[in-house]
Amino acid sequence: MALAPRAVVVHRRSELEELVDRHGTRGQVEFFLRTRGRDLADVQARHDALDDALREVRAAVPTDWRRGDVERGDLHRFAFDPGDVCLVVGPDGLVANTAKYLRDQLVVGVDPEPGRNAGVLVRHRSAQVAGALADVVRGAAVVEGRALVRAVLDDGTSLDALNDVYVGHVGHQSARYVLTSPDGSERQSSSGVVVTTGTGSTGWATSLARGRAGAPPLPGPADDALAWFVREAWPSPTTGASRTAGLLTHGQRLTLVVESDALVLFGDGLEADRLTATWGQTVTLDVAERRLRLVAP
């Protein structure tokens, strides 16, 4: 007998919950916020909006479905099943945080605070979740594929990211490496290299491309292409700064041979979940074979 589908609700703790944990009581939180020119009422309202959205999303799951629930901090230890439908409730970045742990599962991004989030990936309202799940059951859901960037070390370890991967010094100091792009190689010293997808082009890549001469056109959300940027390349007698940005189409790669004691790699801002490449190791970055499967509203 086939198992019923499973809906997994992914969420993150509210700012209010984190503040109470840090300061101990709501009174201390209120005092702390006042010293920062903020109001507890605003933080409470955001907490309530998230709580209401989670309650409505959980209620929308059909009664005969199995259920799962995972907080952002536990994603790395949660076992997703192949047929799961992930209901990600929170900001756009929470979808990116979740994507690296998925393998072809469907994702429904739910915005608990419309108007506050950009809504690039969380494009459903909580009231629409029941309809989206009904579409999934009927096979009528419109599913968008989103490219991921993959970073692979020469020892076989790898990580994927939906927005971008950073390679550089753990303290964002000078990173030394030999960069090879489709148009040639260069020894560099910089603040690190960022490789971004079309989904990530609305984030960090936008600021990296702004005002930069020769910046490549950023890929679109559905494109199998990556843009890459070198941050603050330093020209010297032994290092250059002529190859600092470019575009990788599907099948093309960017490689870095490490010439520092150690460089770190992390995706989508999750610095705690990172790889370390030591002197002489090769890092290869290209489009991942798998794609995020995002249910469109």
PDB file of C-alpha atoms in Angstrom:
ATOM      1  CA  MET A   1       0.000   0.000   0.000  1.00  0.00           C
ATOM      2  CA  ALA A   2       1.450   3.372  -1.063  1.00  0.00           C
ATOM      3  CA  LEU A   3       2.154   5.927   1.621  1.00  0.00           C
ATOM      4  CA  ALA A   4       0.064   9.080   1.685  1.00  0.00           C
ATOM      5  CA  PRO A   5       1.861  12.264   0.569  1.00  0.00           C
ATOM      6  CA  ARG A   6       3.704  14.201   3.263  1.00  0.00           C
ATOM      7  CA  ALA A   7       3.587  17.970   3.701  1.00  0.00           C
ATOM      8  CA  VAL A   8       6.640  19.404   5.457  1.00  0.00           C
ATOM      9  CA  VAL A   9       6.209  22.878   6.950  1.00  0.00           C
ATOM     10  CA  VAL A  10       9.512  24.770   6.994  1.00  0.00           C
ATOM     11  CA  HIS A  11       9.733  27.916   9.103  1.00  0.00           C
ATOM     12  CA  ARG A  12      12.123  29.977  11.146  1.00  0.00           C
ATOM     13  CA  ARG A  13      11.837  31.450  14.598  1.00  0.00           C
ATOM     14  CA  SER A  14      10.399  34.926  14.806  1.00  0.00           C
ATOM     15  CA  GLU A  15      12.485  37.888  15.915  1.00  0.00           C
ATOM     16  CA  LEU A  16      10.412  38.061  19.096  1.00  0.00           C
ATOM     17  CA  GLU A  17      11.221  34.450  20.011  1.00  0.00           C
ATOM     18  CA  GLU A  18      14.922  35.039  19.442  1.00  0.00           C
ATOM     19  CA  LEU A  19      14.877  38.237  21.502  1.00  0.00           C
ATOM     20  CA  VAL A  20      13.102  36.560  24.422  1.00  0.00           C
ATOM     21  CA  ASP A  21      15.679  33.762  24.372  1.00  0.00           C
ATOM     22  CA  ARG A  22      18.491  36.318  24.410  1.00  0.00           C
ATOM     23  CA  HIS A  23      17.094  38.699  27.050  1.00  0.00           C
ATOM     24  CA  GLY A  24      15.003  36.368  29.189  1.00  0.00           C
ATOM     25  CA  THR A  25      11.681  38.203  29.530  1.00  0.00           C
ATOM     26  CA  ARG A  26       9.339  40.312  27.401  1.00  0.00           C
ATOM     27  CA  GLY A  27      10.003  43.230  29.742  1.00  0.00           C
ATOM     28  CA  GLN A  28      13.726  43.059  29.071  1.00  0.00           C
ATOM     29  CA  VAL A  29      13.003  42.761  25.340  1.00  0.00           C
ATOM     30  CA  GLU A  30      10.821  45.866  25.456  1.00  0.00           C
ATOM     31  CA  PHE A  31      13.564  47.802  27.281  1.00  0.00           C
ATOM     32  CA  PHE A  32      16.198  46.635  24.791  1.00  0.00           C
ATOM     33  CA  LEU A  33      14.072  47.673  21.815  1.00  0.00           C
ATOM     34  CA  ARG A  34      13.382  51.118  23.308  1.00  0.00           C
ATOM     35  CA  THR A  35      17.118  51.730  23.644  1.00  0.00           C
ATOM     36  CA  ARG A  36      17.360  51.031  19.896  1.00  0.00           C
ATOM     37  CA  GLY A  37      14.496  53.345  18.986  1.00  0.00           C
ATOM     38  CA  ARG A  38      12.143  50.464  18.274  1.00  0.00           C
ATOM     39  CA  ASP A  39       8.714  49.420  19.522  1.00  0.00           C
ATOM     40  CA  LEU A  40       7.742  46.014  20.921  1.00  0.00           C
ATOM     41  CA  ALA A  41       4.343  46.336  19.238  1.00  0.00           C
ATOM     42  CA  ASP A  42       5.915  46.116  15.764  1.00  0.00           C
ATOM     43  CA  VAL A  43       7.942  43.034  16.692  1.00  0.00           C
ATOM     44  CA  GLN A  44       4.838  41.468  18.255  1.00  0.00           C
ATOM     45  CA  ALA A  45       2.785  42.180  15.120  1.00  0.00           C
ATOM     46  CA  ARG A  46       5.343  40.424  12.937  1.00  0.00           C
ATOM     47  CA  HIS A  47       5.401  37.453  15.308  1.00  0.00           C
ATOM     48  CA  ASP A  48       1.595  37.262  15.188  1.00  0.00           C
ATOM     49  CA  ALA A  49       1.574  37.452  11.372  1.00  0.00           C
ATOM     50  CA  LEU A  50       3.971  34.501  11.162  1.00  0.00           C
ATOM     51  CA  ASP A  51       2.017  32.557  13.772  1.00  0.00           C
ATOM     52  CA  ASP A  52      -1.264  33.142  11.924  1.00  0.00           C
ATOM     53  CA  ALA A  53       0.247  32.093   8.596  1.00  0.00           C
ATOM     54  CA  LEU A  54       1.697  28.894  10.071  1.00  0.00           C
ATOM     55  CA  ARG A  55      -1.644  28.031  11.648  1.00  0.00           C
ATOM     56  CA  GLU A  56      -3.484  28.522   8.343  1.00  0.00           C
ATOM     57  CA  VAL A  57      -0.897  26.595   6.344  1.00  0.00           C
ATOM     58  CA  ARG A  58      -0.979  23.628   8.725  1.00  0.00           C
ATOM     59  CA  ALA A  59      -4.785  23.633   8.631  1.00  0.00           C
ATOM     60  CA  ALA A  60      -4.692  23.540   4.804  1.00  0.00           C
ATOM     61  CA  VAL A  61      -2.900  20.160   4.714  1.00  0.00           C
ATOM     62  CA  PRO A  62      -5.418  17.406   3.844  1.00  0.00           C
ATOM     63  CA  THR A  63      -6.317  15.249   6.832  1.00  0.00           C
ATOM     64  CA  ASP A  64      -5.167  12.056   5.096  1.00  0.00           C
ATOM     65  CA  TRP A  65      -1.657  13.410   4.409  1.00  0.00           C
ATOM     66  CA  ARG A  66       1.333  12.727   6.590  1.00  0.00           C
ATOM     67  CA  ARG A  67       2.959  15.760   8.193  1.00  0.00           C
ATOM     68  CA  GLY A  68       6.405  17.022   9.017  1.00  0.00           C
ATOM     69  CA  ASP A  69       7.654  20.214  10.615  1.00  0.00           C
ATOM     70  CA  VAL A  70      11.187  21.629  10.656  1.00  0.00           C
ATOM     71  CA  GLU A  71      12.751  24.863  11.872  1.00  0.00           C
ATOM     72  CA  ARG A  72      15.479  26.524   9.791  1.00  0.00           C
ATOM     73  CA  GLY A  73      18.228  25.661  12.264  1.00  0.00           C
ATOM     74  CA  ASP A  74      17.419  21.942  11.986  1.00  0.00           C
ATOM     75  CA  LEU A  75      17.293  21.680   8.190  1.00  0.00           C
ATOM     76  CA  HIS A  76      20.734  20.076   7.971  1.00  0.00           C
ATOM     77  CA  ARG A  77      19.588  17.144  10.121  1.00  0.00           C
ATOM     78  CA  PHE A  78      16.050  16.708   8.737  1.00  0.00           C
ATOM     79  CA  ALA A  79      15.410  13.740   6.410  1.00  0.00           C
ATOM     80  CA  PHE A  80      13.233  14.817   3.473  1.00  0.00           C
ATOM     81  CA  ASP A  81      11.414  12.024   1.623  1.00  0.00           C
ATOM     82  CA  PRO A  82      11.402  11.971  -2.198  1.00  0.00           C
ATOM     83  CA  GLY A  83       7.671  12.695  -2.485  1.00  0.00           C
ATOM     84  CA  ASP A  84       7.454  15.462   0.111  1.00  0.00           C
ATOM     85  CA  VAL A  85       5.738  18.763  -0.635  1.00  0.00           C
ATOM     86  CA  CYS A  86       7.620  21.496   1.235  1.00  0.00           C
ATOM     87  CA  LEU A  87       5.541  24.400   2.526  1.00  0.00           C
ATOM     88  CA  VAL A  88       8.117  27.094   3.246  1.00  0.00           C
ATOM     89  CA  VAL A  89       6.625  29.879   5.367  1.00  0.00           C
ATOM     90  CA  GLY A  90       8.822  32.940   5.749  1.00  0.00           C
ATOM     91  CA  PRO A  91      11.011  35.321   3.741  1.00  0.00           C
ATOM     92  CA  ASP A  92      12.420  34.504   0.302  1.00  0.00           C
ATOM     93  CA  GLY A  93      15.756  33.553   1.835  1.00  0.00           C
ATOM     94  CA  LEU A  94      14.156  30.670   3.701  1.00  0.00           C
ATOM     95  CA  VAL A  95      13.346  28.985   0.373  1.00  0.00           C
ATOM     96  CA  ALA A  96      17.006  29.346  -0.592  1.00  0.00           C
ATOM     97  CA  ASN A  97      18.084  27.887   2.759  1.00  0.00           C
ATOM     98  CA  THR A  98      15.796  24.903   2.176  1.00  0.00           C
ATOM     99  CA  ALA A  99      16.656  24.291  -1.486  1.00  0.00           C
ATOM    100  CA  LYS A 100      20.142  22.914  -0.835  1.00  0.00           C
ATOM    101  CA  TYR A 101      18.671  19.994   1.137  1.00  0.00           C
ATOM    102  CA  LEU A 102      16.081  18.966  -1.465  1.00  0.00           C
ATOM    103  CA  ARG A 103      16.147  16.487  -4.344  1.00  0.00           C
ATOM    104  CA  ASP A 104      13.216  17.117  -6.709  1.00  0.00           C
ATOM    105  CA  GLN A 105      10.648  17.762  -3.957  1.00  0.00           C
ATOM    106  CA  LEU A 106       8.002  20.357  -4.775  1.00  0.00           C
ATOM    107  CA  VAL A 107       8.219  23.676  -2.906  1.00  0.00           C
ATOM    108  CA  VAL A 108       5.346  26.042  -2.130  1.00  0.00           C
ATOM    109  CA  GLY A 109       6.719  29.366  -0.873  1.00  0.00           C
ATOM    110  CA  VAL A 110       4.316  31.168   1.492  1.00  0.00           C
ATOM    111  CA  ASP A 111       4.691  34.849   2.386  1.00  0.00           C
ATOM    112  CA  PRO A 112       3.469  35.520   5.955  1.00  0.00           C
ATOM    113  CA  GLU A 113       3.982  39.278   5.608  1.00  0.00           C
ATOM    114  CA  PRO A 114       2.910  40.455   2.133  1.00  0.00           C
ATOM    115  CA  GLY A 115       4.429  43.803   1.314  1.00  0.00           C
ATOM    116  CA  ARG A 116       7.439  43.319   3.576  1.00  0.00           C
ATOM    117  CA  ASN A 117       9.117  40.522   1.619  1.00  0.00           C
ATOM    118  CA  ALA A 118      10.136  40.831  -2.014  1.00  0.00           C
ATOM    119  CA  GLY A 119       8.016  37.809  -2.883  1.00  0.00           C
ATOM    120  CA  VAL A 120      10.459  36.424  -5.445  1.00  0.00           C
ATOM    121  CA  LEU A 121      10.239  32.879  -4.063  1.00  0.00           C
ATOM    122  CA  VAL A 122       7.434  33.115  -1.495  1.00  0.00           C
ATOM    123  CA  ARG A 123       4.670  33.902  -3.960  1.00  0.00           C
ATOM    124  CA  HIS A 124       1.658  32.303  -2.254  1.00  0.00           C
ATOM    125  CA  ARG A 125      -0.496  33.637   0.539  1.00  0.00           C
ATOM    126  CA  SER A 126      -1.426  31.241   3.319  1.00  0.00           C
ATOM    127  CA  ALA A 127      -5.048  31.226   2.121  1.00  0.00           C
ATOM    128  CA  GLN A 128      -3.887  29.849  -1.252  1.00  0.00           C
ATOM    129  CA  VAL A 129      -2.084  26.795   0.115  1.00  0.00           C
ATOM    130  CA  ALA A 130      -5.116  24.510   0.125  1.00  0.00           C
ATOM    131  CA  GLY A 131      -5.663  25.223  -3.576  1.00  0.00           C
ATOM    132  CA  ALA A 132      -1.993  24.697  -4.370  1.00  0.00           C
ATOM    133  CA  LEU A 133      -2.009  21.293  -2.653  1.00  0.00           C
ATOM    134  CA  ALA A 134      -5.187  20.335  -4.523  1.00  0.00           C
ATOM    135  CA  ASP A 135      -3.417  21.219  -7.790  1.00  0.00           C
ATOM    136  CA  VAL A 136      -0.466  19.044  -6.768  1.00  0.00           C
ATOM    137  CA  VAL A 137      -2.772  16.076  -6.128  1.00  0.00           C
ATOM    138  CA  ARG A 138      -4.495  16.523  -9.520  1.00  0.00           C
ATOM    139  CA  GLY A 139      -1.179  16.943 -11.326  1.00  0.00           C
ATOM    140  CA  ALA A 140      -2.288  20.410 -12.392  1.00  0.00           C
ATOM    141  CA  ALA A 141       0.316  22.455 -10.478  1.00  0.00           C
ATOM    142  CA  VAL A 142       2.484  24.767 -12.562  1.00  0.00           C
ATOM    143  CA  VAL A 143       6.070  24.018 -11.580  1.00  0.00           C
ATOM    144  CA  GLU A 144       8.981  26.345 -12.319  1.00  0.00           C
ATOM    145  CA  GLY A 145      12.530  25.001 -12.470  1.00  0.00           C
ATOM    146  CA  ARG A 146      15.190  27.177 -10.843  1.00  0.00           C
ATOM    147  CA  ALA A 147      18.900  26.566 -11.446  1.00  0.00           C
ATOM    148  CA  LEU A 148      21.299  26.008  -8.549  1.00  0.00           C
ATOM    149  CA  VAL A 149      25.028  26.677  -8.460  1.00  0.00           C
ATOM    150  CA  ARG A 150      27.258  23.778  -7.421  1.00  0.00           C
ATOM    151  CA  ALA A 151      30.738  24.064  -5.890  1.00  0.00           C
ATOM    152  CA  VAL A 152      32.842  20.889  -5.956  1.00  0.00           C
ATOM    153  CA  LEU A 153      36.241  20.327  -4.321  1.00  0.00           C
ATOM    154  CA  ASP A 154      38.753  17.930  -5.841  1.00  0.00           C
ATOM    155  CA  ASP A 155      38.215  15.570  -2.895  1.00  0.00           C
ATOM    156  CA  GLY A 156      34.614  15.033  -4.049  1.00  0.00           C
ATOM    157  CA  THR A 157      32.848  17.132  -1.406  1.00  0.00           C
ATOM    158  CA  SER A 158      30.326  19.611  -2.749  1.00  0.00           C
ATOM    159  CA  LEU A 159      27.567  22.049  -1.889  1.00  0.00           C
ATOM    160  CA  ASP A 160      24.658  23.529  -3.825  1.00  0.00           C
ATOM    161  CA  ALA A 161      23.010  26.918  -3.445  1.00  0.00           C
ATOM    162  CA  LEU A 162      19.947  28.555  -4.937  1.00  0.00           C
ATOM    163  CA  ASN A 163      21.198  32.151  -4.800  1.00  0.00           C
ATOM    164  CA  ASP A 164      24.984  32.234  -4.701  1.00  0.00           C
ATOM    165  CA  VAL A 165      28.195  30.641  -3.495  1.00  0.00           C
ATOM    166  CA  TYR A 166      31.021  32.603  -1.886  1.00  0.00           C
ATOM    167  CA  VAL A 167      34.628  31.423  -2.016  1.00  0.00           C
ATOM    168  CA  GLY A 168      37.124  33.363   0.043  1.00  0.00           C
ATOM    169  CA  HIS A 169      38.944  33.862   3.316  1.00  0.00           C
ATOM    170  CA  VAL A 170      36.938  32.985   6.430  1.00  0.00           C
ATOM    171  CA  GLY A 171      37.506  36.534   7.745  1.00  0.00           C
ATOM    172  CA  HIS A 172      36.918  38.164   4.335  1.00  0.00           C
ATOM    173  CA  GLN A 173      40.606  39.117   4.191  1.00  0.00           C
ATOM    174  CA  SER A 174      42.814  38.600   1.141  1.00  0.00           C
ATOM    175  CA  ALA A 175      42.211  35.304  -0.625  1.00  0.00           C
ATOM    176  CA  ARG A 176      44.878  34.049  -3.053  1.00  0.00           C
ATOM    177  CA  TYR A 177      44.124  31.643  -5.860  1.00  0.00           C
ATOM    178  CA  VAL A 178      44.441  31.055  -9.591  1.00  0.00           C
ATOM    179  CA  LEU A 179      41.139  31.712 -11.342  1.00  0.00           C
ATOM    180  CA  THR A 180      40.323  30.049 -14.649  1.00  0.00           C
ATOM    181  CA  SER A 181      37.247  31.130 -16.594  1.00  0.00           C
ATOM    182  CA  PRO A 182      36.224  30.151 -20.142  1.00  0.00           C
ATOM    183  CA  ASP A 183      38.338  33.006 -21.531  1.00  0.00           C
ATOM    184  CA  GLY A 184      41.598  32.387 -19.636  1.00  0.00           C
ATOM    185  CA  SER A 185      43.438  32.248 -16.305  1.00  0.00           C
ATOM    186  CA  GLU A 186      44.814  34.757 -13.818  1.00  0.00           C
ATOM    187  CA  ARG A 187      46.511  34.634 -10.414  1.00  0.00           C
ATOM    188  CA  GLN A 188      44.540  36.888  -8.072  1.00  0.00           C
ATOM    189  CA  SER A 189      44.382  38.301  -4.559  1.00  0.00           C
ATOM    190  CA  SER A 190      40.901  39.495  -3.648  1.00  0.00           C
ATOM    191  CA  SER A 191      38.143  39.634  -1.057  1.00  0.00           C
ATOM    192  CA  GLY A 192      36.671  36.506  -2.583  1.00  0.00           C
ATOM    193  CA  VAL A 193      34.625  35.277  -5.519  1.00  0.00           C
ATOM    194  CA  VAL A 194      30.823  35.180  -5.732  1.00  0.00           C
ATOM    195  CA  VAL A 195      29.001  32.971  -8.245  1.00  0.00           C
ATOM    196  CA  THR A 196      25.276  33.631  -8.566  1.00  0.00           C
ATOM    197  CA  THR A 197      22.252  32.064 -10.235  1.00  0.00           C
ATOM    198  CA  GLY A 198      19.368  33.828 -11.949  1.00  0.00           C
ATOM    199  CA  THR A 199      17.386  33.560  -8.736  1.00  0.00           C
ATOM    200  CA  GLY A 200      20.229  35.183  -6.813  1.00  0.00           C
ATOM    201  CA  SER A 201      20.643  37.956  -9.369  1.00  0.00           C
ATOM    202  CA  THR A 202      18.124  40.067  -7.451  1.00  0.00           C
ATOM    203  CA  GLY A 203      20.281  39.840  -4.304  1.00  0.00           C
ATOM    204  CA  TRP A 204      24.016  40.149  -3.699  1.00  0.00           C
ATOM    205  CA  ALA A 205      24.790  40.094  -7.433  1.00  0.00           C
ATOM    206  CA  THR A 206      22.820  43.292  -7.996  1.00  0.00           C
ATOM    207  CA  SER A 207      25.142  45.293  -5.754  1.00  0.00           C
ATOM    208  CA  LEU A 208      28.220  43.573  -7.183  1.00  0.00           C
ATOM    209  CA  ALA A 209      27.187  44.437 -10.743  1.00  0.00           C
ATOM    210  CA  ARG A 210      26.081  48.005 -10.056  1.00  0.00           C
ATOM    211  CA  GLY A 211      28.581  50.542 -11.325  1.00  0.00           C
ATOM    212  CA  ARG A 212      31.075  47.881 -12.443  1.00  0.00           C
ATOM    213  CA  ALA A 213      32.484  48.432 -15.912  1.00  0.00           C
ATOM    214  CA  GLY A 214      32.075  45.350 -18.063  1.00  0.00           C
ATOM    215  CA  ALA A 215      29.645  43.615 -15.710  1.00  0.00           C
ATOM    216  CA  PRO A 216      27.883  40.757 -17.499  1.00  0.00           C
ATOM    217  CA  PRO A 217      24.111  40.767 -17.983  1.00  0.00           C
ATOM    218  CA  LEU A 218      22.633  38.967 -15.003  1.00  0.00           C
ATOM    219  CA  PRO A 219      20.809  35.704 -15.799  1.00  0.00           C
ATOM    220  CA  GLY A 220      17.035  35.483 -15.477  1.00  0.00           C
ATOM    221  CA  PRO A 221      15.274  33.306 -12.885  1.00  0.00           C
ATOM    222  CA  ALA A 222      14.689  30.409 -15.305  1.00  0.00           C
ATOM    223  CA  ASP A 223      18.091  30.587 -17.045  1.00  0.00           C
ATOM    224  CA  ASP A 224      20.660  27.783 -16.831  1.00  0.00           C
ATOM    225  CA  ALA A 225      23.431  30.333 -16.495  1.00  0.00           C
ATOM    226  CA  LEU A 226      25.591  31.798 -13.743  1.00  0.00           C
ATOM    227  CA  ALA A 227      27.237  35.177 -13.259  1.00  0.00           C
ATOM    228  CA  TRP A 228      30.505  35.436 -11.352  1.00  0.00           C
ATOM    229  CA  PHE A 229      32.239  38.385  -9.692  1.00  0.00           C
ATOM    230  CA  VAL A 230      35.613  38.893  -8.047  1.00  0.00           C
ATOM    231  CA  ARG A 231      35.410  41.227  -5.068  1.00  0.00           C
ATOM    232  CA  GLU A 232      38.119  43.901  -4.838  1.00  0.00           C
ATOM    233  CA  ALA A 233      40.811  42.207  -6.898  1.00  0.00           C
ATOM    234  CA  TRP A 234      44.230  43.637  -6.010  1.00  0.00           C
ATOM    235  CA  PRO A 235      46.727  44.201  -8.834  1.00  0.00           C
ATOM    236  CA  SER A 236      50.355  43.616  -7.823  1.00  0.00           C
ATOM    237  CA  PRO A 237      53.588  42.339  -9.395  1.00  0.00           C
ATOM    238  CA  THR A 238      52.313  38.773  -8.861  1.00  0.00           C
ATOM    239  CA  THR A 239      48.506  39.142  -9.054  1.00  0.00           C
ATOM    240  CA  GLY A 240      46.171  40.627 -11.651  1.00  0.00           C
ATOM    241  CA  ALA A 241      42.759  42.235 -11.849  1.00  0.00           C
ATOM    242  CA  SER A 242      41.764  41.888 -15.494  1.00  0.00           C
ATOM    243  CA  ARG A 243      39.297  38.997 -15.058  1.00  0.00           C
ATOM    244  CA  THR A 244      36.818  40.085 -12.421  1.00  0.00           C
ATOM    245  CA  ALA A 245      33.366  39.226 -13.822  1.00  0.00           C
ATOM    246  CA  GLY A 246      31.765  36.989 -16.382  1.00  0.00           C
ATOM    247  CA  LEU A 247      28.907  34.740 -17.403  1.00  0.00           C
ATOM    248  CA  LEU A 248      28.877  30.939 -17.415  1.00  0.00           C
ATOM    249  CA  THR A 249      26.408  29.274 -19.743  1.00  0.00           C
ATOM    250  CA  HIS A 250      25.304  25.697 -19.131  1.00  0.00           C
ATOM    251  CA  GLY A 251      28.303  23.373 -19.437  1.00  0.00           C
ATOM    252  CA  GLN A 252      30.899  26.067 -18.696  1.00  0.00           C
ATOM    253  CA  ARG A 253      32.906  26.139 -15.464  1.00  0.00           C
ATOM    254  CA  LEU A 254      34.838  28.472 -13.249  1.00  0.00           C
ATOM    255  CA  THR A 255      37.774  26.947 -11.340  1.00  0.00           C
ATOM    256  CA  LEU A 256      39.936  28.257  -8.524  1.00  0.00           C
ATOM    257  CA  VAL A 257      43.209  26.654  -7.437  1.00  0.00           C
ATOM    258  CA  VAL A 258      43.778  27.707  -3.829  1.00  0.00           C
ATOM    259  CA  GLU A 259      47.038  29.508  -2.972  1.00  0.00           C
ATOM    260  CA  SER A 260      46.112  30.375   0.624  1.00  0.00           C
ATOM    261  CA  ASP A 261      46.331  28.252   3.753  1.00  0.00           C
ATOM    262  CA  ALA A 262      42.558  27.804   3.612  1.00  0.00           C
ATOM    263  CA  LEU A 263      39.540  29.287   1.858  1.00  0.00           C
ATOM    264  CA  VAL A 264      35.921  28.643   2.797  1.00  0.00           C
ATOM    265  CA  LEU A 265      32.923  27.991   0.565  1.00  0.00           C
ATOM    266  CA  PHE A 266      29.353  28.568   1.659  1.00  0.00           C
ATOM    267  CA  GLY A 267      26.043  29.093  -0.079  1.00  0.00           C
ATOM    268  CA  ASP A 268      23.150  31.503   0.448  1.00  0.00           C
ATOM    269  CA  GLY A 269      24.788  33.151   3.453  1.00  0.00           C
ATOM    270  CA  LEU A 270      24.886  29.988   5.591  1.00  0.00           C
ATOM    271  CA  GLU A 271      28.455  30.393   6.819  1.00  0.00           C
ATOM    272  CA  ALA A 272      28.086  27.677   9.454  1.00  0.00           C
ATOM    273  CA  ASP A 273      27.384  25.059   6.760  1.00  0.00           C
ATOM    274  CA  ARG A 274      30.593  25.420   4.756  1.00  0.00           C
ATOM    275  CA  LEU A 275      33.417  23.581   3.053  1.00  0.00           C
ATOM    276  CA  THR A 276      37.113  24.364   3.473  1.00  0.00           C
ATOM    277  CA  ALA A 277      39.636  24.197   0.636  1.00  0.00           C
ATOM    278  CA  THR A 278      43.335  24.189   1.542  1.00  0.00           C
ATOM    279  CA  TRP A 279      46.478  25.098  -0.407  1.00  0.00           C
ATOM    280  CA  GLY A 280      46.607  23.419  -3.813  1.00  0.00           C
ATOM    281  CA  GLN A 281      43.032  22.209  -3.854  1.00  0.00           C
ATOM    282  CA  THR A 282      40.824  22.944  -6.859  1.00  0.00           C
ATOM    283  CA  VAL A 283      37.318  24.357  -6.560  1.00  0.00           C
ATOM    284  CA  THR A 284      34.991  23.948  -9.546  1.00  0.00           C
ATOM    285  CA  LEU A 285      31.794  25.988  -9.884  1.00  0.00           C
ATOM    286  CA  ASP A 286      29.057  25.384 -12.433  1.00  0.00           C
ATOM    287  CA  VAL A 287      25.315  24.820 -12.796  1.00  0.00           C
ATOM    288  CA  ALA A 288      24.047  21.915 -10.693  1.00  0.00           C
ATOM    289  CA  GLU A 289      22.344  19.052 -12.474  1.00  0.00           C
ATOM    290  CA  ARG A 290      19.273  19.271 -10.253  1.00  0.00           C
ATOM    291  CA  ARG A 291      16.861  22.188 -10.101  1.00  0.00           C
ATOM    292  CA  LEU A 292      14.559  23.615  -7.464  1.00  0.00           C
ATOM    293  CA  ARG A 293      10.943  22.738  -8.312  1.00  0.00           C
ATOM    294  CA  LEU A 294       8.911  25.777  -7.274  1.00  0.00           C
ATOM    295  CA  VAL A 295       5.106  25.667  -7.456  1.00  0.00           C
ATOM    296  CA  ALA A 296       3.859  28.854  -9.107  1.00  0.00           C
ATOM    297  CA  PRO A 297       0.749  30.617  -7.761  1.00  0.00           C
TER     298      PRO A 297
END
